[in-house]
Amino acid sequence: MIHTSNKSRIYLSPPHLSGNEIKYIQEAIDTNWIAPLGPNVDAFEKEIAQYTGANEAVAVSSGTAAIHLALSLLDVKKGDTVFCSSLTFVASANPILYQGAEPVFIDSEPETWNMSPEALERAFVEAVRERRLPKAVIVVNLYGQSAKMGEILAICHSYDVPIIEDAAESLGSSYKGKLSGTFGKYGIFSFNGNKIITTSGGGMLISNDAESLKKARFLATQSRDPAPHYQHSEIGYNYRMSNILAGIGRGQMGVLDERVIARRSIFSQYYKELSHLPGLHFMPELKNTFSNRWLTALTIDEQAAGVSSSTLLEALNDENIEARPVWKPLHLQPLFKDVQYYSHKIDQSVSDELFLSGICLPSGSNLSEEELLRVTECIKSTMKVKV
Ligand SMILES: *Cc1c(COP(=O)(O)O)cnc(C)c1O
C-alpha cells in the first residue's frame, strides 16, 4: 500500500533484540559452530523445555516445519483428515497438504476468537457418522489468547484424537495456570521475525513424549539410518535450526517475560485510550487465562462507530502506520475453496464476522509511547472524536 505521510513507519510487530544475542552468536563464531545443531541449539531447546514445563523440545527451521513434523509423527497421510482452526495464518494448515491429507476447518467462538467447541463437536459427530475420524486436531491460540482448551481437550479425548497446539503466537501465555503449547500431544512455537521472540526464522516442537521427539530429530535431519555410510529408509527433511540462530533465541529467552509484560502494557494503553469509543470492542481475555497479547486486536461495529474497519485501516496506512485486518479465515481462502467447514452455529460464522470487522494494531514490545499516541490519535480523528 502507498501512504502519503512523511512520518516514520510504525510496524505491526517488529523484532526487538535484547543486546545479549551477540554474545551467543560470538560464542558460536569463536568456537566455529557455524552449523545446523551445536551448543546453542541444545541450550535453546533446554530453555524452552524448562520454560514451558514440557519434557522435551526440538528446535527446527520454522513453526511450519514443527507442525509438519508433528503431523508426520502422528502418521497423517493421504486419505486422512485433520481438523484445524479456520481463523489463523495459512501456515497452520499448509503442512496438512504437504502430507497429502485433507483439512476440515472449524470456526471460532466469540469469547476467545479461537476454535469453537460447539463446531468441533458437530464436526466429530458427523465424522463418526461417516466413519472418518480425523487423525489430529490443530488448535490455534490466536494473537496470544488461549482457546477453550478444557472443552476442546474433553471432546478430543472422548474421540481419542490427538491435539497439536499451534502456539506460534502464544509463547508465554497460559490457560488455568498451565503454559501455552503444553496441552496437546505436541505443541509448536514460531520464532519468525514478527513473533514475541525471534531467531529471525525458526520454530520449536515440544512434547512430553520424549521418545517420539527422538523420531522428530531423525526426520528433521534427512532420516539418516544409524549406519557409517549414508543410508535412508524413509523420507526425511532438512528442518534443523542453525546454531547461529539458536544463539539469537537464547538472547531472546532471557527477555521473554519482559516482552510479555511490554505487550500486555501496550494492550492496556490502547484499551485506556480507545475502549470508551462507540463500537470498538477489544479481543477478550477469557477468565483464568493469561494472554501474552502478541497483537492488540479489536473489532469495529460500523453502525455504532460511524466508520468501517477498512476506513480505519486506510487512515492508519495514510499515516504510515502498519495495521492489519484480522487473519482471513482459511475456509475463505481460494487455496481451500473445496474444504469442509463447520461454523460456530448453523447460521453464524464467527470467523467471518471477525474478519470483516477486526483489525490488529501495532503491538511491538519496542513501541514507544509517542508512537502509540500517533496510532490512537489517528483512530480518534478518523472517528471524529475530539483529541
Ligand atoms: C507464525 C505462525 C506460524 C508459522 O510459523 P513460521 O515460523 O513462520 O513458519 C504458524 N501458525 C501461526 C498461527 C502463526 O502465527
Short mmCIF file of C-alpha atoms and ligand atoms in Angstrom, two decimals:
data_model
loop_
_atom_site.label_atom_id
_atom_site.label_comp_id
_atom_site.label_asym_id
_atom_site.label_seq_id
_atom_site.Cartn_x
_atom_site.Cartn_y
_atom_site.Cartn_z
CA MET A 1 0.00 0.00 0.00
CA ILE A 2 1.13 3.57 -0.63
CA HIS A 3 0.95 6.13 2.10
CA THR A 4 1.06 9.90 1.95
CA SER A 5 2.73 10.61 5.26
CA ASN A 6 6.34 11.65 5.72
CA LYS A 7 6.31 10.36 9.29
CA SER A 8 8.47 7.40 10.25
CA ARG A 9 6.93 3.97 9.77
CA ILE A 10 5.30 2.26 12.74
CA TYR A 11 5.44 -1.50 12.23
CA LEU A 12 2.89 -4.04 13.36
CA SER A 13 5.30 -6.29 15.26
CA PRO A 14 8.98 -5.73 14.55
CA PRO A 15 11.84 -7.72 16.11
CA HIS A 16 13.08 -6.44 19.47
CA LEU A 17 16.59 -7.55 20.38
CA SER A 18 17.89 -7.60 23.94
CA GLY A 19 21.54 -6.89 23.18
CA ASN A 20 22.63 -10.26 24.59
CA GLU A 21 22.10 -12.13 21.33
CA ILE A 22 25.54 -11.10 20.06
CA LYS A 23 27.25 -12.86 22.97
CA TYR A 24 25.83 -16.23 21.93
CA ILE A 25 26.43 -15.58 18.25
CA GLN A 26 30.02 -14.58 19.03
CA GLU A 27 30.49 -17.78 21.01
CA ALA A 28 29.27 -19.80 18.03
CA ILE A 29 31.69 -17.98 15.74
CA ASP A 30 34.63 -18.24 18.16
CA THR A 31 34.13 -21.98 18.52
CA ASN A 32 33.39 -22.47 14.79
CA TRP A 33 29.92 -23.92 15.44
CA ILE A 34 28.59 -22.45 12.18
CA ALA A 35 26.40 -25.43 11.50
CA PRO A 36 22.91 -26.58 11.99
CA LEU A 37 22.94 -28.03 15.51
CA GLY A 38 25.55 -27.22 18.16
CA PRO A 39 25.67 -25.99 21.77
CA ASN A 40 23.32 -23.02 21.27
CA VAL A 41 20.68 -25.31 19.77
CA ASP A 42 20.97 -27.74 22.69
CA ALA A 43 20.79 -24.93 25.23
CA PHE A 44 17.87 -23.18 23.50
CA GLU A 45 15.91 -26.45 23.42
CA LYS A 46 16.54 -26.97 27.15
CA GLU A 47 15.49 -23.41 27.93
CA ILE A 48 12.18 -23.76 26.05
CA ALA A 49 11.51 -27.15 27.68
CA GLN A 50 12.23 -25.67 31.10
CA TYR A 51 10.17 -22.56 30.49
CA THR A 52 7.09 -24.44 29.30
CA GLY A 53 7.49 -27.47 31.55
CA ALA A 54 7.49 -29.85 28.58
CA ASN A 55 9.73 -32.91 28.80
CA GLU A 56 11.46 -32.30 25.52
CA ALA A 57 11.88 -29.69 22.79
CA VAL A 58 13.30 -29.88 19.28
CA ALA A 59 14.50 -26.68 17.59
CA VAL A 60 13.64 -26.50 13.89
CA SER A 61 13.86 -24.10 10.97
CA SER A 62 10.31 -22.72 11.32
CA GLY A 63 6.99 -23.07 13.08
CA THR A 64 5.61 -24.51 9.86
CA ALA A 65 8.29 -27.23 9.92
CA ALA A 66 7.34 -28.04 13.53
CA ILE A 67 3.68 -28.53 12.54
CA HIS A 68 4.76 -30.66 9.60
CA LEU A 69 6.89 -32.89 11.85
CA ALA A 70 4.03 -33.24 14.36
CA LEU A 71 1.67 -34.39 11.59
CA SER A 72 4.28 -36.77 10.30
CA LEU A 73 4.82 -38.24 13.81
CA LEU A 74 1.06 -38.81 14.04
CA ASP A 75 1.25 -40.65 10.72
CA VAL A 76 -1.07 -38.24 8.93
CA LYS A 77 -1.14 -39.27 5.27
CA LYS A 78 -3.14 -39.29 2.08
CA GLY A 79 -6.77 -40.14 2.73
CA ASP A 80 -6.69 -38.75 6.28
CA THR A 81 -8.46 -35.65 7.51
CA VAL A 82 -7.18 -33.16 10.08
CA PHE A 83 -9.44 -30.68 11.89
CA CYS A 84 -7.90 -27.21 12.11
CA SER A 85 -8.90 -23.75 13.34
CA SER A 86 -10.11 -21.62 10.44
CA LEU A 87 -9.19 -18.21 11.85
CA THR A 88 -5.41 -18.43 11.57
CA PHE A 89 -2.37 -17.91 9.38
CA VAL A 90 -2.13 -20.30 6.43
CA ALA A 91 0.95 -21.96 7.99
CA SER A 92 -1.32 -23.77 10.47
CA ALA A 93 -2.88 -25.77 7.62
CA ASN A 94 -0.31 -25.95 4.81
CA PRO A 95 1.52 -28.92 6.39
CA ILE A 96 -1.75 -30.91 6.22
CA LEU A 97 -1.48 -30.53 2.45
CA TYR A 98 2.25 -31.44 2.50
CA GLN A 99 1.16 -34.80 3.92
CA GLY A 100 -1.45 -35.23 1.18
CA ALA A 101 -4.22 -35.13 3.80
CA GLU A 102 -7.37 -33.01 3.84
CA PRO A 103 -8.07 -30.22 6.29
CA VAL A 104 -11.52 -29.65 7.77
CA PHE A 105 -11.90 -26.14 9.16
CA ILE A 106 -13.51 -25.32 12.48
CA ASP A 107 -14.94 -21.88 13.24
CA SER A 108 -14.16 -19.62 16.21
CA GLU A 109 -16.41 -18.76 19.15
CA PRO A 110 -16.85 -15.16 20.35
CA GLU A 111 -15.23 -15.43 23.81
CA THR A 112 -11.70 -16.33 22.71
CA TRP A 113 -11.91 -15.90 18.90
CA ASN A 114 -10.48 -19.43 18.84
CA MET A 115 -11.82 -22.90 17.98
CA SER A 116 -15.49 -23.26 18.84
CA PRO A 117 -16.07 -26.40 20.96
CA GLU A 118 -19.64 -26.44 19.59
CA ALA A 119 -18.48 -26.52 15.99
CA LEU A 120 -15.79 -29.06 16.87
CA GLU A 121 -18.36 -31.38 18.48
CA ARG A 122 -20.60 -31.13 15.40
CA ALA A 123 -17.65 -31.95 13.15
CA PHE A 124 -16.86 -35.02 15.27
CA VAL A 125 -20.47 -36.23 15.31
CA GLU A 126 -20.55 -36.07 11.54
CA ALA A 127 -17.11 -37.70 11.24
CA VAL A 128 -18.31 -40.62 13.36
CA ARG A 129 -21.40 -40.95 11.21
CA GLU A 130 -19.20 -41.03 8.11
CA ARG A 131 -16.72 -43.39 9.82
CA ARG A 132 -13.94 -40.95 9.13
CA LEU A 133 -12.46 -39.64 12.37
CA PRO A 134 -9.66 -37.07 11.90
CA LYS A 135 -6.08 -38.15 12.58
CA ALA A 136 -5.40 -34.97 14.56
CA VAL A 137 -6.85 -31.62 15.60
CA ILE A 138 -4.75 -28.45 15.20
CA VAL A 139 -5.83 -25.83 17.72
CA VAL A 140 -4.54 -22.26 17.34
CA ASN A 141 -4.16 -19.70 20.14
CA LEU A 142 -4.81 -16.52 18.19
CA TYR A 143 -2.81 -13.38 18.99
CA GLY A 144 -1.79 -14.95 22.32
CA GLN A 145 -5.26 -15.79 23.61
CA SER A 146 -5.66 -19.45 24.59
CA ALA A 147 -8.51 -21.42 23.06
CA LYS A 148 -11.03 -23.06 25.41
CA MET A 149 -8.59 -25.90 25.98
CA GLY A 150 -10.63 -27.62 28.73
CA GLU A 151 -13.64 -28.13 26.49
CA ILE A 152 -11.56 -28.91 23.40
CA LEU A 153 -9.40 -31.48 25.22
CA ALA A 154 -12.51 -33.18 26.63
CA ILE A 155 -14.03 -33.52 23.16
CA CYS A 156 -10.82 -34.77 21.55
CA HIS A 157 -10.21 -37.23 24.41
CA SER A 158 -13.70 -38.65 24.07
CA TYR A 159 -12.95 -39.46 20.42
CA ASP A 160 -9.36 -40.42 21.22
CA VAL A 161 -7.89 -37.97 18.69
CA PRO A 162 -4.59 -36.19 19.48
CA ILE A 163 -4.18 -32.42 19.54
CA ILE A 164 -1.39 -30.36 18.01
CA GLU A 165 -1.38 -27.00 19.77
CA ASP A 166 -0.30 -24.25 17.39
CA ALA A 167 1.15 -21.88 19.97
CA ALA A 168 3.14 -19.91 17.37
CA GLU A 169 1.57 -16.69 18.66
CA SER A 170 1.14 -17.61 22.31
CA LEU A 171 4.55 -18.34 23.84
CA GLY A 172 4.35 -17.07 27.42
CA SER A 173 0.54 -17.25 27.60
CA SER A 174 -1.24 -19.60 29.96
CA TYR A 175 -4.61 -21.26 30.45
CA LYS A 176 -5.68 -22.00 34.01
CA GLY A 177 -2.07 -21.68 35.11
CA LYS A 178 -0.67 -24.12 32.53
CA LEU A 179 1.59 -22.73 29.84
CA SER A 180 0.56 -22.45 26.23
CA GLY A 181 1.90 -25.17 23.97
CA THR A 182 1.72 -27.93 26.59
CA PHE A 183 -1.91 -29.03 26.18
CA GLY A 184 -1.79 -31.34 23.21
CA LYS A 185 0.28 -34.35 22.28
CA TYR A 186 2.52 -31.81 20.53
CA GLY A 187 2.94 -28.06 20.81
CA ILE A 188 4.69 -25.77 18.37
CA PHE A 189 6.22 -22.29 18.60
CA SER A 190 7.46 -19.91 15.91
CA PHE A 191 10.43 -17.55 16.17
CA ASN A 192 9.70 -15.73 12.94
CA GLY A 193 10.75 -12.06 12.95
CA ASN A 194 7.28 -10.81 13.90
CA LYS A 195 6.67 -13.15 16.86
CA ILE A 196 7.01 -12.26 20.55
CA ILE A 197 10.59 -13.52 20.50
CA THR A 198 12.52 -14.26 17.34
CA THR A 199 15.51 -16.11 15.93
CA SER A 200 14.94 -14.27 12.62
CA GLY A 201 13.39 -17.53 11.44
CA GLY A 202 12.84 -20.68 13.43
CA GLY A 203 10.48 -22.87 15.36
CA MET A 204 10.22 -25.43 18.16
CA LEU A 205 8.35 -28.67 18.59
CA ILE A 206 7.59 -29.66 22.20
CA SER A 207 6.07 -32.76 23.78
CA ASN A 208 6.06 -34.82 26.95
CA ASP A 209 6.69 -37.85 24.76
CA ALA A 210 10.48 -37.63 24.63
CA GLU A 211 10.68 -40.90 22.69
CA SER A 212 8.63 -39.55 19.80
CA LEU A 213 10.72 -36.38 19.68
CA LYS A 214 13.76 -38.58 19.03
CA LYS A 215 11.91 -39.57 15.88
CA ALA A 216 11.32 -35.86 15.15
CA ARG A 217 15.08 -35.22 15.28
CA PHE A 218 15.59 -38.16 12.94
CA LEU A 219 13.01 -36.90 10.44
CA ALA A 220 14.37 -33.34 10.64
CA THR A 221 17.89 -34.48 9.69
CA GLN A 222 17.03 -36.33 6.46
CA SER A 223 16.04 -39.57 8.26
CA ARG A 224 19.54 -40.89 8.32
CA ASP A 225 19.69 -44.50 9.48
CA PRO A 226 22.34 -45.45 12.06
CA ALA A 227 25.00 -46.69 9.61
CA PRO A 228 28.52 -45.47 8.78
CA HIS A 229 27.51 -44.82 5.17
CA TYR A 230 24.60 -42.57 4.28
CA GLN A 231 21.59 -44.86 4.40
CA HIS A 232 17.94 -43.83 4.32
CA SER A 233 14.83 -45.97 4.69
CA GLU A 234 12.21 -43.26 4.84
CA ILE A 235 11.51 -39.75 3.64
CA GLY A 236 13.30 -37.05 5.62
CA TYR A 237 13.58 -33.28 5.85
CA ASN A 238 16.25 -30.68 6.40
CA TYR A 239 14.47 -28.88 9.21
CA ARG A 240 17.03 -28.35 11.99
CA MET A 241 17.83 -24.91 13.36
CA SER A 242 21.20 -23.29 12.78
CA ASN A 243 23.48 -22.88 15.81
CA ILE A 244 23.86 -19.16 15.00
CA LEU A 245 20.10 -18.55 15.02
CA ALA A 246 19.69 -20.56 18.21
CA GLY A 247 22.14 -18.05 19.73
CA ILE A 248 19.67 -15.27 18.93
CA GLY A 249 16.98 -17.40 20.54
CA ARG A 250 18.98 -17.74 23.76
CA GLY A 251 19.41 -13.98 23.95
CA GLN A 252 15.68 -13.58 23.40
CA MET A 253 14.68 -16.18 26.01
CA GLY A 254 16.34 -14.03 28.64
CA VAL A 255 13.80 -11.27 28.00
CA LEU A 256 10.69 -13.29 27.11
CA ASP A 257 8.86 -12.42 30.33
CA GLU A 258 9.70 -8.74 29.86
CA ARG A 259 8.35 -8.89 26.33
CA VAL A 260 5.07 -10.36 27.57
CA ILE A 261 4.76 -7.57 30.14
CA ALA A 262 5.51 -4.95 27.48
CA ARG A 263 2.91 -6.32 25.04
CA ARG A 264 0.30 -6.50 27.77
CA SER A 265 1.08 -2.95 28.74
CA ILE A 266 0.61 -1.83 25.13
CA PHE A 267 -2.76 -3.54 25.11
CA SER A 268 -3.72 -1.73 28.34
CA GLN A 269 -2.71 1.64 26.94
CA TYR A 270 -4.76 1.10 23.77
CA TYR A 271 -7.63 -0.07 25.95
CA LYS A 272 -7.41 3.03 28.12
CA GLU A 273 -7.32 5.34 25.11
CA LEU A 274 -9.92 3.67 22.93
CA SER A 275 -12.26 1.30 24.76
CA HIS A 276 -14.77 4.03 25.62
CA LEU A 277 -15.29 4.91 21.95
CA PRO A 278 -18.57 3.73 20.46
CA GLY A 279 -18.44 0.46 18.53
CA LEU A 280 -14.88 -0.55 19.42
CA HIS A 281 -14.54 -3.93 21.15
CA PHE A 282 -11.18 -5.34 22.18
CA MET A 283 -10.31 -9.03 21.89
CA PRO A 284 -11.42 -10.54 25.19
CA GLU A 285 -9.22 -12.40 27.64
CA LEU A 286 -11.04 -15.44 28.93
CA LYS A 287 -11.32 -15.78 32.72
CA ASN A 288 -8.42 -17.81 34.20
CA THR A 289 -6.32 -17.29 31.11
CA PHE A 290 -3.32 -15.05 30.64
CA SER A 291 -2.60 -13.78 27.14
CA ASN A 292 0.80 -12.56 26.01
CA ARG A 293 -1.21 -10.04 23.93
CA TRP A 294 1.10 -10.68 20.99
CA LEU A 295 -1.10 -8.38 18.92
CA THR A 296 -3.71 -5.97 20.20
CA ALA A 297 -6.82 -6.77 18.18
CA LEU A 298 -10.24 -5.18 18.21
CA THR A 299 -13.44 -5.17 16.22
CA ILE A 300 -15.23 -2.16 14.81
CA ASP A 301 -19.00 -2.17 14.76
CA GLU A 302 -19.52 0.12 11.77
CA GLN A 303 -23.05 1.17 12.79
CA ALA A 304 -22.01 2.30 16.26
CA ALA A 305 -18.55 3.60 15.36
CA GLY A 306 -19.58 5.52 12.27
CA VAL A 307 -16.56 4.16 10.38
CA SER A 308 -15.71 0.74 8.98
CA SER A 309 -12.64 -1.30 9.78
CA SER A 310 -11.35 -0.74 6.25
CA THR A 311 -11.72 3.04 6.57
CA LEU A 312 -9.69 2.89 9.79
CA LEU A 313 -7.04 0.72 8.17
CA GLU A 314 -6.75 3.17 5.26
CA ALA A 315 -6.45 6.13 7.63
CA LEU A 316 -3.71 4.36 9.60
CA ASN A 317 -1.88 3.44 6.41
CA ASP A 318 -2.03 7.08 5.27
CA GLU A 319 -0.20 7.95 8.49
CA ASN A 320 2.48 5.35 7.69
CA ILE A 321 1.18 3.07 10.43
CA GLU A 322 1.12 -0.66 9.73
CA ALA A 323 -2.17 -2.10 10.94
CA ARG A 324 -3.77 -5.23 9.50
CA PRO A 325 -7.15 -6.90 9.23
CA VAL A 326 -7.61 -9.97 11.39
CA TRP A 327 -6.44 -13.15 9.57
CA LYS A 328 -8.62 -14.04 6.62
CA PRO A 329 -10.22 -17.35 7.68
CA LEU A 330 -8.80 -20.34 5.86
CA HIS A 331 -12.23 -21.56 4.75
CA LEU A 332 -12.47 -18.34 2.70
CA GLN A 333 -9.07 -18.79 1.04
CA PRO A 334 -9.00 -19.74 -2.65
CA LEU A 335 -6.45 -22.44 -1.75
CA PHE A 336 -9.06 -24.21 0.37
CA LYS A 337 -12.21 -23.43 -1.61
CA ASP A 338 -13.49 -27.02 -1.60
CA VAL A 339 -12.67 -27.76 2.03
CA GLN A 340 -15.36 -28.69 4.56
CA TYR A 341 -16.14 -26.08 7.21
CA TYR A 342 -18.08 -26.16 10.49
CA SER A 343 -19.38 -22.80 11.67
CA HIS A 344 -19.97 -21.93 15.33
CA LYS A 345 -23.75 -22.03 14.88
CA ILE A 346 -25.55 -23.40 11.87
CA ASP A 347 -26.43 -19.84 10.85
CA GLN A 348 -23.47 -17.92 12.35
CA SER A 349 -19.85 -17.95 11.26
CA VAL A 350 -17.88 -16.08 13.93
CA SER A 351 -14.60 -16.04 11.99
CA ASP A 352 -16.34 -14.39 9.02
CA GLU A 353 -17.63 -11.66 11.35
CA LEU A 354 -14.22 -11.17 12.96
CA PHE A 355 -12.53 -10.96 9.57
CA LEU A 356 -14.94 -8.27 8.37
CA SER A 357 -14.76 -6.13 11.50
CA GLY A 358 -11.41 -6.92 13.13
CA ILE A 359 -8.10 -5.08 12.98
CA CYS A 360 -4.69 -5.56 14.62
CA LEU A 361 -2.81 -2.51 15.87
CA PRO A 362 0.97 -2.01 16.07
CA SER A 363 1.96 -4.05 19.13
CA GLY A 364 5.74 -4.42 19.13
CA SER A 365 7.30 -4.59 22.59
CA ASN A 366 9.53 -1.69 21.47
CA LEU A 367 6.60 0.58 20.51
CA SER A 368 7.16 3.97 22.14
CA GLU A 369 4.50 5.93 23.99
CA GLU A 370 4.70 8.62 21.34
CA GLU A 371 4.14 6.08 18.56
CA LEU A 372 1.20 4.59 20.42
CA LEU A 373 -0.33 8.07 20.67
CA ARG A 374 0.11 8.55 16.94
CA VAL A 375 -1.96 5.40 16.44
CA THR A 376 -4.72 6.30 18.89
CA GLU A 377 -4.94 9.90 17.66
CA CYS A 378 -5.30 8.72 14.09
CA ILE A 379 -8.14 6.41 15.12
CA LYS A 380 -9.85 9.11 17.16
CA SER A 381 -9.62 11.73 14.43
CA THR A 382 -10.92 9.27 11.82
CA MET A 383 -13.86 8.59 14.16
CA LYS A 384 -14.25 12.35 14.56
CA VAL A 385 -13.67 12.14 18.27
CA LYS A 386 -12.06 15.23 19.82
CA VAL A 387 -8.48 14.55 20.93
C1 LIG B 1 3.72 -17.56 12.50
C2 LIG B 1 2.73 -18.64 12.57
C3 LIG B 1 3.00 -19.94 12.12
C4 LIG B 1 4.22 -20.30 11.32
O1 LIG B 1 5.41 -20.05 11.84
P1 LIG B 1 6.70 -19.84 10.88
O2 LIG B 1 7.81 -19.86 11.84
O3 LIG B 1 6.52 -18.53 10.20
O4 LIG B 1 6.74 -20.99 9.93
C5 LIG B 1 2.07 -20.92 12.31
N1 LIG B 1 0.90 -20.66 12.90
C6 LIG B 1 0.57 -19.43 13.32
C7 LIG B 1 -0.75 -19.23 13.99
C8 LIG B 1 1.46 -18.37 13.14
O5 LIG B 1 1.11 -17.14 13.54
#
